[in-house]
Amino acid sequence: MPVRLDAQDPRFAKGFEGLLHAKRETSEDVQALVAGVIDDVRKRGDAALIDYTARWDRQTLTPVTLRISQEEVDAAVGKCSEELLRALDTAAERIESFHRLQVPETTDYRDAQGVRLGARWTAVGAAGLYVPGGTASYPSSVLMNALPARVAGVERIVMVVPTPDGAINPLVLAAAKRCGITEIYRIGGAQAVAALAYGTATIAPVDKIVGPGNAFVAAAKRLVYGTVGIDSIAGPSEILVVADNRNDPAWIAMDLLSQAEHDTSAQSILITDDPAFADAVATAVDRHLETLPRAAIAGESWREHGAIIVVRDLLAESPALIDRLAPEHLELAVEDPDALAAKVRNAGAIFLGRYTPEAIGDYVAGPNHVLPTARSARFSSGLNVLDFMKRTTFVACDAESVAAIGPAAVTLARSEGLDAHALSVALRLPGGGQG
Amino acid sequence: MPVRLDAQDPRFAKGFEGLLHAKRETSEDVQALVAGVIDDVRKRGDAALIDYTARWDRQTLTPVTLRISQEEVDAAVGKCSEELLRALDTAAERIESFHRLQVPETTDYRDAQGVRLGARWTAVGAAGLYVPGGTASYPSSVLMNALPARVAGVERIVMVVPTPDGAINPLVLAAAKRCGITEIYRIGGAQAVAALAYGTATIAPVDKIVGPGNAFVAAAKRLVYGTVGIDSIAGPSEILVVADNRNDPAWIAMDLLSQAEHDTSAQSILITDDPAFADAVATAVDRHLETLPRAAIAGESWREHGAIIVVRDLLAESPALIDRLAPEHLELAVEDPDALAAKVRNAGAIFLGRYTPEAIGDYVAGPNHVLPTARSARFSSGLNVLDFMKRTTFVACDAESVAAIGPAAVTLARSEGLDAHALSVALRLPGGGQG
């Protein structure tokens, strides 16, 4: 059964702490194995990729067939229904529109001392997108990872996707095509991450790698970080639903299950101010589980990690709980969701009101569905255009403006014992070097 | 002697690759030791901090004296000269002004389908600033790390600084005071990072840790990453100066040395289009080294890691070389620095023109001096206000707008085999759940 906590209960603080610090993930220690694979790809390049793909995906490849051809992509798109392709296009358009507003502007100005100052943003040169194979191969993830890169202006976007036994989700290739990705390799695992980071004869290296993956992929991303940039390593998904008793319990129950069906280690939490509503939602969850196709996964997640918290006053009490949980997804199914949202600091994405189920944000709302998990919304943001850009600041002094601000630099540099710093400024001051 | 490469030379590509991949850092493997220290601080809290500080800093502390009192701070400020405090204030004002322009705005709009969308930014709740002790205890670093947090609106900024044998740089405390930091602890090393990440009875945990440190501090930051956010792990400093022959060789030589004097593993590179100017700079470097106080460090850095590259045409040839080197600092001492800068993608910060030595940016220009090293300017940016904020996206549908965009979400969710996702949307559509 999911944990049930009552904020009035004197044991509440202890129970809530338990919820905060419960470990949901069993981390496999695959680092040594992964380090070996990376070394091997660095040394043997394509040959290593071909060997690992034969061993783990049972595919016999050559340097030429590592790449999925445009003909294969087009054939896959031909297999997708019109309805699916239209839905994909709706999603892509909305995601692009939302992300376009994130493109930052250059600043360039002259200050009162005559110093020209500013910052400009440039896209990373090349980005690599990891797409898992098999059942976790989600076309929506291709859109969410590739479109921000596209909007940022990344010139080269490379996709890798393993095709165990030759299987691939045609809609994943359709999503890649919709995002303008033409460079796709049928490789996966740590070997694919290594190829993206270090390059091989066939695959040129990238500057940044994003996208979800299993424990091997996550370990490989950690190991190549520094050589390339990476996105954050995603943990299991979470939802926190704050709901008053004027919601349909069946709707709220389904929202909780939409998170739970991802993974047995996913977490769904309900905060409400009415114990009877809490009971009604719990009952509705059980009823939905009777028919839900992924009931085995969702049920285990709900029983092991689910929680229902009852408070007296949602507006007064829930913001502090939300901020400590720092949920990936926060659904506010209350009368005045804005009033509550205004009091929240930590959440990856907020879904406001009774008609905004979290799942709408997984596909078509527009904001990204790659969001900070495991309480990292305290200090990090969902994937966005800035993740594919970097800021370069600039300064320009002339003889007058360096004379205005330089002496303070000379004083500070000397106090830090950095005389070449001081002299490199002082040489440019009137009387050069004697200052 | 520094490497000298001529872009006309058939062996140039190989020499340049060597420069790119030369390892300058000897990484100490301190991870096991550091992991032990972190565990100990998690278990024993203040007692562990007191033990490690007694052992490594030879300071006998109590939970009360872990903290540096306001009286001690005021006494330290009293020891600083008026000139130094004025220079500090000039730097702080300019850094604040520049960073204030980085504060992002909330977006909140309704799209054509009636969906309300947006993103808002909030500051992290608490930030920890690591300041090294001893000779690397730089007041300018306090300003550069603390002021972006301040401008972001971080409510609690905590500073830790080891005081080996009781020694502390008074100007470091003056800088902390100037930044409004009142919570300062005299601890350092991995134990200080652990205290910031996990908290003790005396020190409440923070959400993000920034600031430079030695190998132990860097390893500790890597290990606590995930529990808290961290800034990037800085490698040794680099400068790339692009200069034509209309510069004073003595100025350019001093700029190269200002980087080299940081650390024997720092790197200074000159690109010029005139072999005679290259010679003149090399001679000027040697002459400066005769009198520079930190000549031992700067000389070793220059001999071991310095490089001079001669090309024919600076505007045509240097941008590709710059982008591959992706320097932390890029100085463009040429007639039309903007034309050259426009062709550059990868650099942490650019210093434009003959009167803008890099050192002006270390102290008073305004942009941050915490910049991406080791070629990471390919995918990352200098420290800025956004590093202390996070973006929360939001969506609000009503019955009409969910009806407009919901069906595409249902289609995609079903195709991904996520039926609870599909149903949580379908329940809200007209005809609820039958859609």
Short mmCIF file of N, CA and C in Angstrom, two decimals, chain A residues 83-84 87-88 90-91 171 261 357 359-365, chain B residues 402-430 432-435:
data_model
loop_
_atom_site.label_atom_id
_atom_site.label_comp_id
_atom_site.label_asym_id
_atom_site.label_seq_id
_atom_site.Cartn_x
_atom_site.Cartn_y
_atom_site.Cartn_z
N GLU A 83 -2.65 9.31 -39.19
CA GLU A 83 -3.07 9.89 -37.91
C GLU A 83 -1.85 10.09 -36.99
N LEU A 84 -0.99 9.07 -36.95
CA LEU A 84 0.21 9.16 -36.10
C LEU A 84 1.14 10.27 -36.58
N ALA A 87 -0.27 13.58 -35.62
CA ALA A 87 -0.09 13.84 -34.18
C ALA A 87 1.36 14.23 -33.89
N LEU A 88 2.29 13.53 -34.54
CA LEU A 88 3.71 13.83 -34.38
C LEU A 88 4.00 15.26 -34.83
N THR A 90 1.84 17.79 -35.02
CA THR A 90 1.23 18.72 -34.05
C THR A 90 2.17 18.93 -32.87
N ALA A 91 2.66 17.81 -32.34
CA ALA A 91 3.57 17.89 -31.19
C ALA A 91 4.82 18.68 -31.56
N LEU A 171 8.20 5.04 -35.93
CA LEU A 171 7.85 6.41 -35.56
C LEU A 171 9.06 7.17 -34.98
N GLU A 261 3.04 4.19 -14.35
CA GLU A 261 3.17 3.17 -15.40
C GLU A 261 4.53 3.22 -16.12
N PRO A 357 -3.80 17.65 -17.32
CA PRO A 357 -3.11 16.46 -16.82
C PRO A 357 -1.64 16.51 -17.23
N ALA A 359 0.22 14.41 -18.51
CA ALA A 359 0.54 13.72 -19.77
C ALA A 359 0.43 14.65 -20.98
N ILE A 360 -0.35 15.72 -20.85
CA ILE A 360 -0.45 16.66 -21.95
C ILE A 360 0.93 17.29 -22.21
N GLY A 361 1.68 17.44 -21.13
CA GLY A 361 3.02 18.01 -21.23
C GLY A 361 4.05 17.02 -21.74
N ASP A 362 3.74 15.73 -21.65
CA ASP A 362 4.67 14.72 -22.17
C ASP A 362 4.72 14.72 -23.69
N TYR A 363 3.65 15.25 -24.30
CA TYR A 363 3.56 15.12 -25.75
C TYR A 363 3.38 16.43 -26.50
N VAL A 364 2.36 17.19 -26.16
CA VAL A 364 1.95 18.24 -27.10
C VAL A 364 1.86 19.65 -26.52
N ALA A 365 2.02 19.82 -25.20
CA ALA A 365 1.80 21.16 -24.66
C ALA A 365 2.81 22.15 -25.25
N VAL B 402 -7.87 21.82 -23.93
CA VAL B 402 -7.44 20.42 -23.87
C VAL B 402 -8.15 19.62 -24.97
N ALA B 403 -9.35 20.05 -25.31
CA ALA B 403 -10.06 19.37 -26.42
C ALA B 403 -9.36 19.63 -27.75
N ALA B 404 -8.72 20.80 -27.86
CA ALA B 404 -8.03 21.15 -29.11
C ALA B 404 -6.74 20.37 -29.29
N ILE B 405 -5.94 20.27 -28.22
CA ILE B 405 -4.62 19.64 -28.40
C ILE B 405 -4.56 18.22 -27.84
N GLY B 406 -5.56 17.84 -27.02
CA GLY B 406 -5.52 16.53 -26.36
C GLY B 406 -5.51 15.33 -27.28
N PRO B 407 -6.32 15.32 -28.35
CA PRO B 407 -6.37 14.10 -29.18
C PRO B 407 -5.00 13.67 -29.72
N ALA B 408 -4.15 14.63 -30.09
CA ALA B 408 -2.82 14.26 -30.59
C ALA B 408 -2.01 13.58 -29.48
N ALA B 409 -2.18 14.06 -28.24
CA ALA B 409 -1.47 13.44 -27.11
C ALA B 409 -1.96 12.01 -26.89
N VAL B 410 -3.26 11.81 -27.01
CA VAL B 410 -3.83 10.47 -26.83
C VAL B 410 -3.26 9.52 -27.89
N THR B 411 -3.23 9.99 -29.13
CA THR B 411 -2.69 9.17 -30.23
C THR B 411 -1.24 8.77 -29.97
N LEU B 412 -0.42 9.75 -29.59
CA LEU B 412 1.01 9.47 -29.37
C LEU B 412 1.21 8.55 -28.16
N ALA B 413 0.48 8.82 -27.08
CA ALA B 413 0.63 7.99 -25.87
C ALA B 413 0.25 6.54 -26.16
N ARG B 414 -0.84 6.34 -26.91
CA ARG B 414 -1.24 4.97 -27.25
C ARG B 414 -0.15 4.29 -28.08
N SER B 415 0.43 5.06 -29.02
CA SER B 415 1.46 4.44 -29.87
C SER B 415 2.69 4.07 -29.06
N GLU B 416 2.90 4.75 -27.94
CA GLU B 416 4.04 4.42 -27.09
C GLU B 416 3.68 3.36 -26.04
N GLY B 417 2.43 2.88 -26.08
CA GLY B 417 2.02 1.85 -25.14
C GLY B 417 1.81 2.36 -23.72
N LEU B 418 1.59 3.68 -23.60
CA LEU B 418 1.40 4.26 -22.27
C LEU B 418 -0.06 4.66 -22.11
N ASP B 419 -0.90 3.67 -21.74
CA ASP B 419 -2.34 3.89 -21.75
C ASP B 419 -2.83 4.79 -20.64
N ALA B 420 -2.19 4.77 -19.48
CA ALA B 420 -2.63 5.69 -18.42
C ALA B 420 -2.39 7.13 -18.84
N HIS B 421 -1.27 7.35 -19.58
CA HIS B 421 -1.03 8.68 -20.14
C HIS B 421 -2.20 9.06 -21.05
N ALA B 422 -2.54 8.15 -21.98
CA ALA B 422 -3.62 8.43 -22.93
C ALA B 422 -4.93 8.69 -22.19
N LEU B 423 -5.22 7.84 -21.20
CA LEU B 423 -6.50 7.95 -20.50
C LEU B 423 -6.57 9.21 -19.64
N SER B 424 -5.46 9.63 -19.05
CA SER B 424 -5.52 10.82 -18.19
C SER B 424 -5.88 12.05 -19.02
N VAL B 425 -5.51 12.03 -20.31
CA VAL B 425 -5.93 13.12 -21.21
C VAL B 425 -7.36 12.86 -21.70
N ALA B 426 -7.63 11.62 -22.13
CA ALA B 426 -8.93 11.29 -22.74
C ALA B 426 -10.09 11.55 -21.79
N LEU B 427 -9.87 11.28 -20.49
CA LEU B 427 -10.93 11.53 -19.49
C LEU B 427 -11.40 12.98 -19.49
N ARG B 428 -10.50 13.91 -19.87
CA ARG B 428 -10.85 15.33 -19.86
C ARG B 428 -11.42 15.82 -21.20
N LEU B 429 -11.45 14.92 -22.18
CA LEU B 429 -11.98 15.33 -23.49
C LEU B 429 -13.50 15.22 -23.48
N PRO B 430 -14.18 15.91 -24.40
CA PRO B 430 -15.62 15.76 -24.49
C PRO B 430 -15.95 14.28 -24.71
N GLY B 432 -15.47 12.13 -22.37
CA GLY B 432 -14.46 11.63 -21.42
C GLY B 432 -14.19 10.14 -21.37
N GLY B 433 -13.02 9.75 -21.82
CA GLY B 433 -12.60 8.38 -21.64
C GLY B 433 -13.04 7.46 -22.76
N GLN B 434 -13.99 7.92 -23.56
CA GLN B 434 -14.41 7.11 -24.70
C GLN B 434 -13.61 7.52 -25.95
N GLY B 435 -12.89 8.66 -25.82
CA GLY B 435 -12.18 9.25 -26.98
C GLY B 435 -11.02 8.40 -27.42
#
